[in-house]
Amino acid sequence: ASALQLRGIHKTYQLGEHRIHALRGVDLDVAPGELLALTGPSGSGKSTILNIGGLIDTPDAGEVVLNGRAIAGLDETQRTLLRRDGLGFIFQNFNLVPVMTVAENVDYPLFLAGVPASERRRRVAEQLAAVGLAEHEKHRPDALSGGQRQRVAIARALIKHPRLVIADEPTASLDSHTATQVLDLMRDSAHTHGAAFIFATHDERLTRRCDRVINLLDGSIQ
Ligand code: ADP
Ligand code: ADP
C-alpha cells in the first residue's frame, strides 16, 4: 500500500468576503521509502497538502488514505491516534524542547507512548547514533548548531518508526551545505528503513537529491 494516497482533494478557505481555493483536485501517491519534494511558489498549496496528509486539516472534498487506512469518517480522537502512531513531523524551526537534553527530546514520543524505560534507553541511543549525535546526548539544543538541531528533530520524528514523515520547509533555516547534509540523512533513512518522506521546499538544489519532485501552481499539480 502507499504510505499516503490523496484523491481529488479540494480545499477552500473563507477569508472575509473572499473564498480562497487552496487545492483544486489534487491526486498524489507517496510510495514507501520514497523521498518526495513539493515545490511551487508561496501560496501554491504546499502546506495545505502537508496539513491534510498529516491529518492536521481535513479536505472539503476528496479521499485521504494513510498507510492503507481511509481517513473519511474518523473522529478527531481516532485521527490523533493515527497521527501519533503512523506519522513523524519535522518543522522549519526544529520545535525542540529547550529545557530537555538531546536524548530527552528524542525520547519524548516513546515516553508518551508508555514504552518501558530500558527499551527507551536502547532505542534513543540507537537513533542518536544513526543521526551522528551520540556524543551530544546530554547537551541541550541551544548548545548545538542548526544542522545538529535539525538532526535531533529528525531522530525524534523517526523514533517510533513512522511509515510517513511530513516536513514543512525542513531546511529553510539552514545554510546550503548543512541543508544538503540534512536532506541526505532523510534520504538514507527513507531508503534504508522504508519510511516515506514528503516535504515542501523552495530550494531547487535540494530537489535534485529527491526521488521525485511535484510542482504546484495555484492549488494544482503541474
Ligand atoms: P504554500 O505552502 O505553498 O505557501 P499554502 O498551502 O500555505 O501554500 O496556502 C495556499 C493558499 O491558501 C494561499 O492562498 C493561502 O493564503 C491560503 N491559506 C492557507 N491557509 C489559510 C487559512 N488558514 N486561512 C485562509 N487562507 C489560507
Ligand atoms: P533492530 O531490528 O536491531 O532494532 P533496526 O534495523 O530496526 O534494528 O534499527 C536499526 C536502527 O535504525 C536503529 O537506530 C533504529 O532506531 C533505526 N530504525 C529502524 N527502523 C527505522 C525507521 N523506519 N525509520 C528510522 N529509523 C529506523
Short mmCIF file of N, CA, C and O and ligand atoms in Angstrom, two decimals, residues 13 15 20 22 41-48, ligand 1:
data_model
loop_
_atom_site.label_atom_id
_atom_site.label_comp_id
_atom_site.label_asym_id
_atom_site.label_seq_id
_atom_site.Cartn_x
_atom_site.Cartn_y
_atom_site.Cartn_z
N TYR A 13 -10.59 28.09 1.70
CA TYR A 13 -10.61 28.87 2.94
C TYR A 13 -11.47 30.10 2.71
O TYR A 13 -11.43 30.71 1.65
N LEU A 15 -11.88 33.82 3.65
CA LEU A 15 -11.12 34.90 4.24
C LEU A 15 -11.96 36.17 4.06
O LEU A 15 -11.93 36.80 3.02
N ILE A 20 -10.96 31.39 -0.89
CA ILE A 20 -9.66 31.05 -1.48
C ILE A 20 -9.62 29.57 -1.77
O ILE A 20 -9.83 28.75 -0.87
N ALA A 22 -7.51 26.79 -2.13
CA ALA A 22 -6.11 26.44 -1.85
C ALA A 22 -5.68 25.18 -2.60
O ALA A 22 -4.54 25.09 -3.05
N PRO A 41 5.50 28.16 -5.91
CA PRO A 41 5.58 29.47 -5.26
C PRO A 41 4.81 29.52 -3.95
O PRO A 41 3.97 28.66 -3.68
N SER A 42 5.11 30.52 -3.17
CA SER A 42 4.38 30.76 -1.93
C SER A 42 2.89 30.89 -2.23
O SER A 42 2.50 31.57 -3.18
N GLY A 43 2.07 30.19 -1.46
CA GLY A 43 0.63 30.25 -1.68
C GLY A 43 0.11 29.22 -2.67
O GLY A 43 -1.09 29.16 -2.95
N SER A 44 0.98 28.36 -3.20
CA SER A 44 0.53 27.39 -4.21
C SER A 44 -0.17 26.18 -3.60
O SER A 44 -0.77 25.39 -4.33
N GLY A 45 -0.07 26.00 -2.27
CA GLY A 45 -0.83 24.92 -1.62
C GLY A 45 0.02 23.84 -0.96
O GLY A 45 -0.52 22.84 -0.50
N LYS A 46 1.33 24.06 -0.88
CA LYS A 46 2.22 23.04 -0.32
C LYS A 46 1.85 22.71 1.13
O LYS A 46 1.68 21.54 1.49
N SER A 47 1.76 23.73 1.97
CA SER A 47 1.44 23.49 3.39
C SER A 47 0.07 22.86 3.55
O SER A 47 -0.13 22.02 4.42
N THR A 48 -0.86 23.25 2.70
CA THR A 48 -2.21 22.68 2.79
C THR A 48 -2.17 21.18 2.51
O THR A 48 -2.81 20.39 3.22
P1 ADP B 1 2.24 27.30 0.37
O1 ADP B 1 2.55 26.35 1.48
O2 ADP B 1 2.55 26.75 -0.99
O3 ADP B 1 2.82 28.66 0.57
P2 ADP B 1 -0.45 27.29 1.47
O4 ADP B 1 -0.92 25.89 1.40
O5 ADP B 1 0.06 27.80 2.77
O6 ADP B 1 0.65 27.50 0.33
O7 ADP B 1 -1.60 28.26 1.01
C1 ADP B 1 -2.44 28.03 -0.13
C2 ADP B 1 -3.47 29.15 -0.22
O8 ADP B 1 -4.38 29.02 0.87
C3 ADP B 1 -2.88 30.54 -0.10
O9 ADP B 1 -3.65 31.39 -0.91
C4 ADP B 1 -3.08 30.88 1.35
O10 ADP B 1 -3.15 32.26 1.53
C5 ADP B 1 -4.37 30.19 1.65
N1 ADP B 1 -4.49 29.78 3.08
C6 ADP B 1 -3.75 28.84 3.70
N2 ADP B 1 -4.14 28.70 4.97
C7 ADP B 1 -5.16 29.56 5.17
C8 ADP B 1 -6.01 29.90 6.27
N3 ADP B 1 -5.87 29.29 7.45
N4 ADP B 1 -6.95 30.85 6.09
C9 ADP B 1 -7.09 31.44 4.90
N5 ADP B 1 -6.34 31.19 3.83
C10 ADP B 1 -5.38 30.26 3.95
#
